[in-house]
PDB file of C-alpha atoms in Angstrom:
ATOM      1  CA  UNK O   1     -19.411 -22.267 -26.669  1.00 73.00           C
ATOM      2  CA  UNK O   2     -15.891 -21.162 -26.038  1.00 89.00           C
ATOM      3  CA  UNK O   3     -14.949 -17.173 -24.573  1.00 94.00           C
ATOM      4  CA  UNK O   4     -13.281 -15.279 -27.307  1.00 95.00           C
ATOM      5  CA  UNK O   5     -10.431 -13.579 -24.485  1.00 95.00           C
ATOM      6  CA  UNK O   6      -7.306 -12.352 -23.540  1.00 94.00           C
ATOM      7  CA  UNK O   7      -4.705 -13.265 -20.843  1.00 93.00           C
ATOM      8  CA  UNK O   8      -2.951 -10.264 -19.550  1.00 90.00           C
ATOM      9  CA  UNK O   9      -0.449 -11.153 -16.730  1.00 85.00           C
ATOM     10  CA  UNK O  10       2.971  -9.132 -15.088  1.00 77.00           C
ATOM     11  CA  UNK O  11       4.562 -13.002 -15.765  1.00 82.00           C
ATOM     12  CA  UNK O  12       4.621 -13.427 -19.034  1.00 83.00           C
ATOM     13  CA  UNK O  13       5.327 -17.263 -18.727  1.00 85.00           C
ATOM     14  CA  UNK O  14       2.343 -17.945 -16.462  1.00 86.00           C
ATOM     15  CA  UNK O  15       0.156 -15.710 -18.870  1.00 88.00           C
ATOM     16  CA  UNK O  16       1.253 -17.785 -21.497  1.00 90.00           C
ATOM     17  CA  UNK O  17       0.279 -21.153 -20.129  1.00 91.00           C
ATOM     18  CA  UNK O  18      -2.889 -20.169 -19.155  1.00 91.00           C
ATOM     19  CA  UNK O  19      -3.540 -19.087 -22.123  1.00 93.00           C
ATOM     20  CA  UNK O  20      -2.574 -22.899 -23.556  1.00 94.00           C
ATOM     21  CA  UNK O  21      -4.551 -24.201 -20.988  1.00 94.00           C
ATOM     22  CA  UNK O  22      -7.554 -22.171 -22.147  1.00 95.00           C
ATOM     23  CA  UNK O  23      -7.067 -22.960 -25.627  1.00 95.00           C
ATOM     24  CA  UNK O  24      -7.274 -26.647 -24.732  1.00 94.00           C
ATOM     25  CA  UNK O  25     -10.751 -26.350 -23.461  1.00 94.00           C
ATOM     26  CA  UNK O  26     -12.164 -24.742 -26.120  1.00 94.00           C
ATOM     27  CA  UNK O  27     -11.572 -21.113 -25.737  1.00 95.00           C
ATOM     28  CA  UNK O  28     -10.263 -17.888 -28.476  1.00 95.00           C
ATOM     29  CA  UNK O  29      -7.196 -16.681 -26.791  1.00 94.00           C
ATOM     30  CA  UNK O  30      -6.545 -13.566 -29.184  1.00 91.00           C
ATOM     31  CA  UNK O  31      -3.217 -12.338 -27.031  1.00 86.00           C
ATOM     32  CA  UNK O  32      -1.348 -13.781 -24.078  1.00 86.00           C
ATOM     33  CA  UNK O  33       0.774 -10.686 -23.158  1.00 82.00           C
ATOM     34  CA  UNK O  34       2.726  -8.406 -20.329  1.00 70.00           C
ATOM     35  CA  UNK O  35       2.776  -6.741 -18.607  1.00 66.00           C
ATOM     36  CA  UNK O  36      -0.861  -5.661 -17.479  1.00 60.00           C
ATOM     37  CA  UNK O  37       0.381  -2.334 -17.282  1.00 61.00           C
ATOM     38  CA  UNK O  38       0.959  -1.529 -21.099  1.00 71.00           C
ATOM     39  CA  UNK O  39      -2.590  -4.075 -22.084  1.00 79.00           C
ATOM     40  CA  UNK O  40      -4.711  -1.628 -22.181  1.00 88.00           C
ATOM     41  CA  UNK O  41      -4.452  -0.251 -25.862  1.00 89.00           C
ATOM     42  CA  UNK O  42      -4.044  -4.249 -26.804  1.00 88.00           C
ATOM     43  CA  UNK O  43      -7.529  -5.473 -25.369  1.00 91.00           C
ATOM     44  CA  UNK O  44      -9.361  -1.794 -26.568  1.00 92.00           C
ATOM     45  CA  UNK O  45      -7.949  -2.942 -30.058  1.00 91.00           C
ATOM     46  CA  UNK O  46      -8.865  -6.290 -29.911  1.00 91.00           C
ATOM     47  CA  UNK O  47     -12.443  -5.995 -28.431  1.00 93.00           C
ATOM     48  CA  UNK O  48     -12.330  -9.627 -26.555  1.00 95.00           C
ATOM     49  CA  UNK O  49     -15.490 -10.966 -24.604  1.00 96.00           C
ATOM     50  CA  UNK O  50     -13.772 -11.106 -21.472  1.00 96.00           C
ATOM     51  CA  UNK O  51     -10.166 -10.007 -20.350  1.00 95.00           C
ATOM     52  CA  UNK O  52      -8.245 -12.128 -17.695  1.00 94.00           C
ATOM     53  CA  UNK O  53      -6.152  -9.888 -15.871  1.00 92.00           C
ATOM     54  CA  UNK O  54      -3.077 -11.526 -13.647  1.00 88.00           C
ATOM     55  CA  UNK O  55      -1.608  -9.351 -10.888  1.00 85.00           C
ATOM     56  CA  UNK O  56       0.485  -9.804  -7.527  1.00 81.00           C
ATOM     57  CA  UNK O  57      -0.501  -6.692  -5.550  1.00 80.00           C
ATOM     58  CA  UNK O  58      -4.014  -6.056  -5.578  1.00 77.00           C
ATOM     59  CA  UNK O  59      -4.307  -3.439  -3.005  1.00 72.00           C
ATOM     60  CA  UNK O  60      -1.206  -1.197  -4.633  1.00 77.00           C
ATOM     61  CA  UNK O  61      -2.629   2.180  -5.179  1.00 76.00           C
ATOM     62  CA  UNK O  62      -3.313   2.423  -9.239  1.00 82.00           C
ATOM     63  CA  UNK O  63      -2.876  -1.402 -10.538  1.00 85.00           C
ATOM     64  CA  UNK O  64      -6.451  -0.958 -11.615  1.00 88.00           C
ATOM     65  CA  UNK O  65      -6.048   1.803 -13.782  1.00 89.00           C
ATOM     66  CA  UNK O  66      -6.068  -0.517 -16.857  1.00 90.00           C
ATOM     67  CA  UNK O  67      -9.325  -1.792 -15.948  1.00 92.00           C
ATOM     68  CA  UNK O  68     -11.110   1.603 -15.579  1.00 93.00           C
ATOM     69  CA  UNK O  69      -9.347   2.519 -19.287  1.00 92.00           C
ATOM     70  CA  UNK O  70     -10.588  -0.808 -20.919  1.00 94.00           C
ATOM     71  CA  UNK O  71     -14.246  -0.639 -19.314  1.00 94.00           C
ATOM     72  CA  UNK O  72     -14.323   3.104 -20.310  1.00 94.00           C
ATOM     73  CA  UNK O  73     -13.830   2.464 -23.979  1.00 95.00           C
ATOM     74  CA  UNK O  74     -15.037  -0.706 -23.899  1.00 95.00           C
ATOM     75  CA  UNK O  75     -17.570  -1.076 -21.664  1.00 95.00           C
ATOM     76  CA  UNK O  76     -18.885  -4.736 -23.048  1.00 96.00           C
ATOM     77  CA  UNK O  77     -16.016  -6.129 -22.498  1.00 96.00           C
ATOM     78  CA  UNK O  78     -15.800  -7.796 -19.074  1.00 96.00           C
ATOM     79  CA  UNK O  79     -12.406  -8.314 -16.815  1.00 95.00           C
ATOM     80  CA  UNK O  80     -11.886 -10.580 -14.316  1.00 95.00           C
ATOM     81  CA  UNK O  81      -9.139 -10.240 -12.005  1.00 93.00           C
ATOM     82  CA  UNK O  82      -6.699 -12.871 -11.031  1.00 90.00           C
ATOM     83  CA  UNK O  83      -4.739 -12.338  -7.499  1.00 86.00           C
ATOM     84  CA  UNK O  84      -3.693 -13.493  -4.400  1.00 83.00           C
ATOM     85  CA  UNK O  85      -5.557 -14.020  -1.610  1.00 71.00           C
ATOM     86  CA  UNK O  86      -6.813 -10.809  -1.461  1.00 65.00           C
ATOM     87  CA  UNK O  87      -7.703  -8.035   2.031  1.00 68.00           C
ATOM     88  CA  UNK O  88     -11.479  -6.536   1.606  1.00 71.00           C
ATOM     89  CA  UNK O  89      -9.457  -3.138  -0.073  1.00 72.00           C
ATOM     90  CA  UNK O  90      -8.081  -5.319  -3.005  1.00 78.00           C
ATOM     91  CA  UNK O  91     -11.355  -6.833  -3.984  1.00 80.00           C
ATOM     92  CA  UNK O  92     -13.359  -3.225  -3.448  1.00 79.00           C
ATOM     93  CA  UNK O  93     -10.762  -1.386  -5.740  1.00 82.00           C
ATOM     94  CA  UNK O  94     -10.830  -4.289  -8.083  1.00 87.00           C
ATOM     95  CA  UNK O  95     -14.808  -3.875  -8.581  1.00 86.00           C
ATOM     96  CA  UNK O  96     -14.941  -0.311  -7.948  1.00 86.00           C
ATOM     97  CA  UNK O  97     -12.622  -0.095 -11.284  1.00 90.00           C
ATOM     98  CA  UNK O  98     -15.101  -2.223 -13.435  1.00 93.00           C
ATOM     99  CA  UNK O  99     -13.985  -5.456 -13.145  1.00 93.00           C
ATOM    100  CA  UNK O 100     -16.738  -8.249 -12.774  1.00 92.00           C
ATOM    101  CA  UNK O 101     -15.011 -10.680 -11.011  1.00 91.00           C
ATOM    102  CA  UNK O 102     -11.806 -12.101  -8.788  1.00 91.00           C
ATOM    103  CA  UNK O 103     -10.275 -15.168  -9.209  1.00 90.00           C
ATOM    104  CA  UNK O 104      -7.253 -16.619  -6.581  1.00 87.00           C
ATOM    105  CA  UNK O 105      -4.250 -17.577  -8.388  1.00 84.00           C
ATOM    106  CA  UNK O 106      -4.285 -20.943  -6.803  1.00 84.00           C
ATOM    107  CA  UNK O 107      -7.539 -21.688  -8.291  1.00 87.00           C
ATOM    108  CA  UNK O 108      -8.138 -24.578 -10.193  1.00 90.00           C
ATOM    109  CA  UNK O 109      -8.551 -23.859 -14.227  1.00 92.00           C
ATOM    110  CA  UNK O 110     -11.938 -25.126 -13.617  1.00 93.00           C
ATOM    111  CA  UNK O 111     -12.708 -22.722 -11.255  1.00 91.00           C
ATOM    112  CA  UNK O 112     -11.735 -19.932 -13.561  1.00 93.00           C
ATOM    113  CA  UNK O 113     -13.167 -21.079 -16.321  1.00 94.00           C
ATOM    114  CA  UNK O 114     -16.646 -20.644 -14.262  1.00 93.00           C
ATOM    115  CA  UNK O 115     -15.107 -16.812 -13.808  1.00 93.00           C
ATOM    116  CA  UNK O 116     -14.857 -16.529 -17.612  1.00 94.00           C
ATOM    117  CA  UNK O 117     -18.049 -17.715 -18.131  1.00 95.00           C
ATOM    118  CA  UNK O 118     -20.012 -15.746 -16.164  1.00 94.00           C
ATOM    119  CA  UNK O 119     -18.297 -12.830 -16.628  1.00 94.00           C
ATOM    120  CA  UNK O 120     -19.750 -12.985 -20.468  1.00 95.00           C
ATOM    121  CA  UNK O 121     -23.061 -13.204 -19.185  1.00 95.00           C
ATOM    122  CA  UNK O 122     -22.855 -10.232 -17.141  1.00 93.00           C
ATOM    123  CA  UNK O 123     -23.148 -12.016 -13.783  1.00 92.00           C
ATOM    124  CA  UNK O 124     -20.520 -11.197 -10.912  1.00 88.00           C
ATOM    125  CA  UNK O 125     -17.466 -14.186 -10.881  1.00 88.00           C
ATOM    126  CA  UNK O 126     -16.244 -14.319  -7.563  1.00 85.00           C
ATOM    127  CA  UNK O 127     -15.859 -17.781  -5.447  1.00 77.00           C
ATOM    128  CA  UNK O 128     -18.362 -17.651  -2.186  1.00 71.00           C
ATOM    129  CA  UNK O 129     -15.528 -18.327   0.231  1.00 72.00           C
ATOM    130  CA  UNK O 130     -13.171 -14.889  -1.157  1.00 72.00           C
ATOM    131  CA  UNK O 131     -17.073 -12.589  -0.137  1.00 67.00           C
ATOM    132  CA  UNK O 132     -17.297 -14.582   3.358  1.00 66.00           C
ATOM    133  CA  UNK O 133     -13.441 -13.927   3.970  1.00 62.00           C
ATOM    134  CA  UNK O 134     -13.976 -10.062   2.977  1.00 62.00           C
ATOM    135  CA  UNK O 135     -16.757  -9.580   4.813  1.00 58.00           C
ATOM    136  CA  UNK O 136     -15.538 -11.567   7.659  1.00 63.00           C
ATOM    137  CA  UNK O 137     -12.371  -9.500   8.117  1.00 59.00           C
ATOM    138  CA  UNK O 138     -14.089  -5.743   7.541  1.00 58.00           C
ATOM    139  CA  UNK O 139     -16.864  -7.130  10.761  1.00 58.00           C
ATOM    140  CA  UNK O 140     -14.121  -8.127  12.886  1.00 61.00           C
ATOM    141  CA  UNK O 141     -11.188  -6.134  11.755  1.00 57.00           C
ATOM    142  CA  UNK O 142      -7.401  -6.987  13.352  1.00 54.00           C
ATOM    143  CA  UNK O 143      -6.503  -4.959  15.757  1.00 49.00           C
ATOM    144  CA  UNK O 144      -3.673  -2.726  14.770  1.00 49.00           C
ATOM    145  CA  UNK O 145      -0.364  -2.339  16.461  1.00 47.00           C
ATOM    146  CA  UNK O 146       0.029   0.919  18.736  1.00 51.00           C
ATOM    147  CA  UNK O 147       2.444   3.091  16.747  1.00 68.00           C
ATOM    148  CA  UNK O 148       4.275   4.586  19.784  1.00 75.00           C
ATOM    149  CA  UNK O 149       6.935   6.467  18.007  1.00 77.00           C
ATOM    150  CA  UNK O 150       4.124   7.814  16.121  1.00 79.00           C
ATOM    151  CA  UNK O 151       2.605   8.792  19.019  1.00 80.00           C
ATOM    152  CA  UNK O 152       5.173  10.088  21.221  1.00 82.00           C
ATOM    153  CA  UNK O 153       6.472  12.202  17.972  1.00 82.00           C
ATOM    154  CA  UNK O 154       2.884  13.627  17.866  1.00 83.00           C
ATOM    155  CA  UNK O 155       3.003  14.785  21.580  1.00 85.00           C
ATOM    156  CA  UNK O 156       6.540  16.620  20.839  1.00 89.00           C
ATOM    157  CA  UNK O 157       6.826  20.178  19.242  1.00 90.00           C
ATOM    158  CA  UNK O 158       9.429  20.503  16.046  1.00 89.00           C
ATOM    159  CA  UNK O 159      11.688  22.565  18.298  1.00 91.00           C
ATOM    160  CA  UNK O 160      11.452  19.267  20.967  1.00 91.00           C
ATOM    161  CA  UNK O 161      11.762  16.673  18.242  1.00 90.00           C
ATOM    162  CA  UNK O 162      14.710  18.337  17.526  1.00 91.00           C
ATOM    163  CA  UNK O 163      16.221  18.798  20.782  1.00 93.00           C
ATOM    164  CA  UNK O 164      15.502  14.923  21.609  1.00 91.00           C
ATOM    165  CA  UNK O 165      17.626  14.030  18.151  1.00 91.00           C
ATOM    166  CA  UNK O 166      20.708  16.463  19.493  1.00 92.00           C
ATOM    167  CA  UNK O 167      20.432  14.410  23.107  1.00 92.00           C
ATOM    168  CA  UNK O 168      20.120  11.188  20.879  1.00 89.00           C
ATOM    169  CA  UNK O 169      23.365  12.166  19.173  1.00 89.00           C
ATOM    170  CA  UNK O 170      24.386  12.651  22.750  1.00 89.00           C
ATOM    171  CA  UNK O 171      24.510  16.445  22.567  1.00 91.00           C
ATOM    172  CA  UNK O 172      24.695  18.068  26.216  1.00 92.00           C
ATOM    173  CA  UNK O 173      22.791  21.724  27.132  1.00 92.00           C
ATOM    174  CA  UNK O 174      24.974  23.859  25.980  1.00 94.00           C
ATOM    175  CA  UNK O 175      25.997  22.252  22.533  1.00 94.00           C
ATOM    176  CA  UNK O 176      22.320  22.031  21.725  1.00 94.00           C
ATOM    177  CA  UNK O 177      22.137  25.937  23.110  1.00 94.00           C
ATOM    178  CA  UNK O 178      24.629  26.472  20.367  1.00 93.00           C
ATOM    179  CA  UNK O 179      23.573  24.471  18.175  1.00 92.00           C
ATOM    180  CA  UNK O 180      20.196  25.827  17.767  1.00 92.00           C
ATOM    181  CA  UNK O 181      20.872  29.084  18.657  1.00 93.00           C
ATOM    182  CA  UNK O 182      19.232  29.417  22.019  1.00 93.00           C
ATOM    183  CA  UNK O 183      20.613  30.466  25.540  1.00 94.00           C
ATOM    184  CA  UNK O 184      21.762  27.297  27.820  1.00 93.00           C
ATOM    185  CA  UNK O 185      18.903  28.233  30.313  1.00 93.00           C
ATOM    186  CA  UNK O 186      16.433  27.514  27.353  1.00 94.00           C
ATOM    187  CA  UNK O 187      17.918  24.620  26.175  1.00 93.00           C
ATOM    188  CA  UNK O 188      18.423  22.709  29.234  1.00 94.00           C
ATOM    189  CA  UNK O 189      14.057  24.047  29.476  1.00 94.00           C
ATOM    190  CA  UNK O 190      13.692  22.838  25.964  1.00 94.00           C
ATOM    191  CA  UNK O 191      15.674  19.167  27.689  1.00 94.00           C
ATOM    192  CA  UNK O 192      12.800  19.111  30.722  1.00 94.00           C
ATOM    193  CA  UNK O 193       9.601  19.512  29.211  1.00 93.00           C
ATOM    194  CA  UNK O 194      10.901  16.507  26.722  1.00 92.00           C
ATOM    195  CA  UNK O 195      11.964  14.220  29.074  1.00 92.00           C
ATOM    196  CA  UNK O 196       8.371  15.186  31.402  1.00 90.00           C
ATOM    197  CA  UNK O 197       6.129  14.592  27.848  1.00 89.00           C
ATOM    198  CA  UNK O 198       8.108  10.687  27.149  1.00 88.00           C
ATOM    199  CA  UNK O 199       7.888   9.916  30.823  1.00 86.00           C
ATOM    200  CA  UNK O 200      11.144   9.405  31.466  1.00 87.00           C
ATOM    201  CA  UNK O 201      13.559  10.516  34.166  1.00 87.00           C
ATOM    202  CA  UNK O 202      16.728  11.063  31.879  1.00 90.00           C
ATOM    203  CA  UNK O 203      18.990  12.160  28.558  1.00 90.00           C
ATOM    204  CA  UNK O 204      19.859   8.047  28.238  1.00 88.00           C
ATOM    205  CA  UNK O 205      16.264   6.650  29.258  1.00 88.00           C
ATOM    206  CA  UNK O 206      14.828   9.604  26.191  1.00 89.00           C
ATOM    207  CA  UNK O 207      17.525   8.853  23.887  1.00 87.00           C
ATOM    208  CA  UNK O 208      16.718   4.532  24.464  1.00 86.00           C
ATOM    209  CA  UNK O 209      12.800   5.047  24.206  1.00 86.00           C
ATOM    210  CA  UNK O 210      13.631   7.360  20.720  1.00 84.00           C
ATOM    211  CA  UNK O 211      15.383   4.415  19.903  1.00 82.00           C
ATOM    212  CA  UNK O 212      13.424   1.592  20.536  1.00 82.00           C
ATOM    213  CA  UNK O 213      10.302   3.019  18.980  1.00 81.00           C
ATOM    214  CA  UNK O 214      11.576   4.655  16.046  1.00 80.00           C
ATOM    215  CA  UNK O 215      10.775   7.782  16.764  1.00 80.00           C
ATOM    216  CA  UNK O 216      14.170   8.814  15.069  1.00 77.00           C
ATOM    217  CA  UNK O 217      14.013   7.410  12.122  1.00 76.00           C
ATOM    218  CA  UNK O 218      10.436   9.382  11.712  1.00 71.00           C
ATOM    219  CA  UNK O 219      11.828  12.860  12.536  1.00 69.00           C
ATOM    220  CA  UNK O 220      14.991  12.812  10.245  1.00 59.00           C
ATOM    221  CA  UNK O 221      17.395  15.412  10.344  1.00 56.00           C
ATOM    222  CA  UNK O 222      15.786  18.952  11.664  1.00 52.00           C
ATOM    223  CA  UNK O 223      17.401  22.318  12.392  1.00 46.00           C
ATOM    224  CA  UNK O 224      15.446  24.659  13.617  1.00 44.00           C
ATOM    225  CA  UNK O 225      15.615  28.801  13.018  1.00 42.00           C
ATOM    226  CA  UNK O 226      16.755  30.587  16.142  1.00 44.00           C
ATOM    227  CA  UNK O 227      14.464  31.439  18.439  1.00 46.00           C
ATOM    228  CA  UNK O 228      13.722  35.119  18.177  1.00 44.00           C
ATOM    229  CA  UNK O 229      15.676  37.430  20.221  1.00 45.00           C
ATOM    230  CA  UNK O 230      18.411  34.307  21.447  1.00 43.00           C
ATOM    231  CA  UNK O 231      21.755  34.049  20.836  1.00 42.00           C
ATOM    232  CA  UNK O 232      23.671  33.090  17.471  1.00 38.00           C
ATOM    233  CA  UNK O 233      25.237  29.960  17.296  1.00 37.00           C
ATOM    234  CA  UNK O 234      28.626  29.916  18.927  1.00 38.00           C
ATOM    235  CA  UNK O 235      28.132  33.364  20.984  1.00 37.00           C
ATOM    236  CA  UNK O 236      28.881  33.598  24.539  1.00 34.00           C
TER     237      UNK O 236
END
């Protein structure tokens, strides 16, 4: 007996012949529409069995809003996701939003036919191989890169991020003194302690590491306020 469904996909041309493809084995296709974003209010009205849903970023924060709208006011009607190869996040969020299964977008239409159909009878649709992948990557997670501009931005105070982005824009001691408002001695103190906390032994090696890591482009522009009790900009 065929599923009485609907294809929602952001493509409306792949939604569409999928939907064709369903309808040739058997299946109600009630709407083939785009994108998933507006479906919502579509499948609620049209109370399928089970609603297909296409999408190309799994893990983006919010795609599954849809799905927790449908399943709240229409809780007997199952979803099954269809994706990329998904990370463990993108199948968690998918389930944790109601949906009762994941399908790959290279799958066969065999395979989700078998998605459909079990959806409808309540069971969980998702292929063997996408669970041993998941699980496989959250027990032996990737190692992640070291973010050293991170880092080194972390070690800095605001008043030393910003004296490291005046010696970037190749600043010397007593433009930054003026600059931020601060007497030369307290500047060229402000200078010392950064180059001691990067490890480095001068303005160029500090303004190359700031460079390389992107420490930089993390800090933007900052001014700092005066220092209490220093000098205005531009005095003597």
């Amino acid at each position: 007996m065929g599923v009485r469904l609907m294809v929602v996909d952001d493509h409306r041309l792949l939604a569409e012949a999928l939907a064709s493809a369903l309808k040739l084995r058997g299946h109600r296709v009630l709407a083939a529409t785009a994108p998933a974003a507006g479906a919502a209010e579509l499948v609620i009205a049209r109370a399928p069995e089970v609603c297909l849903i296409g999408t190309s970023t799994p893990a983006q924060p919010g795609i599954f809003d849809p799905i927790v709208r449908i399943k709240r006011e229409r809780p007997q009607v199952a979803v099954v996701v269809l994706g990329p190869v998904p990370s463990p996040r993108g199948i968690a969020a998918a389930f944790a939003a109601g949906a009762s299964g994941y399908v790959r977008h290279d799958e066969r239409i065999e395979g989700v036919e078998r998605a459909l159909m079990k959806a409808r009878a309540g069971e969980a649709a998702v292929a063997p191989q996408l669970l041993q992948g998941a699980f496989s990557e959250l027990l032996n997670p990737a190692a992640q890169p070291d973010d050293e501009g991170q880092r080194l931005l972390q070690m800095l105070t605001p008043r030393e991020v910003e004296v490291l982005v005046r010696v970037a824009d190749g600043e010397d001691t007593r433009v930054i003194a003026a600059g931020m408002g601060i007497a030369p001695s307290t500047a060229r103190t402000h200078v010392q302690r950064v180059l001691m906390k990067l490890g480095v032994g001068s303005r160029l090696e500090a303004a190359a590491l700031a460079a390389r890591t992107g420490l930089l482009d993390r800090a933007g522009p900052v001014h700092a306020a005066p220092e209490p009790g220093a000098p205005e900009s531009g005095a003597p």
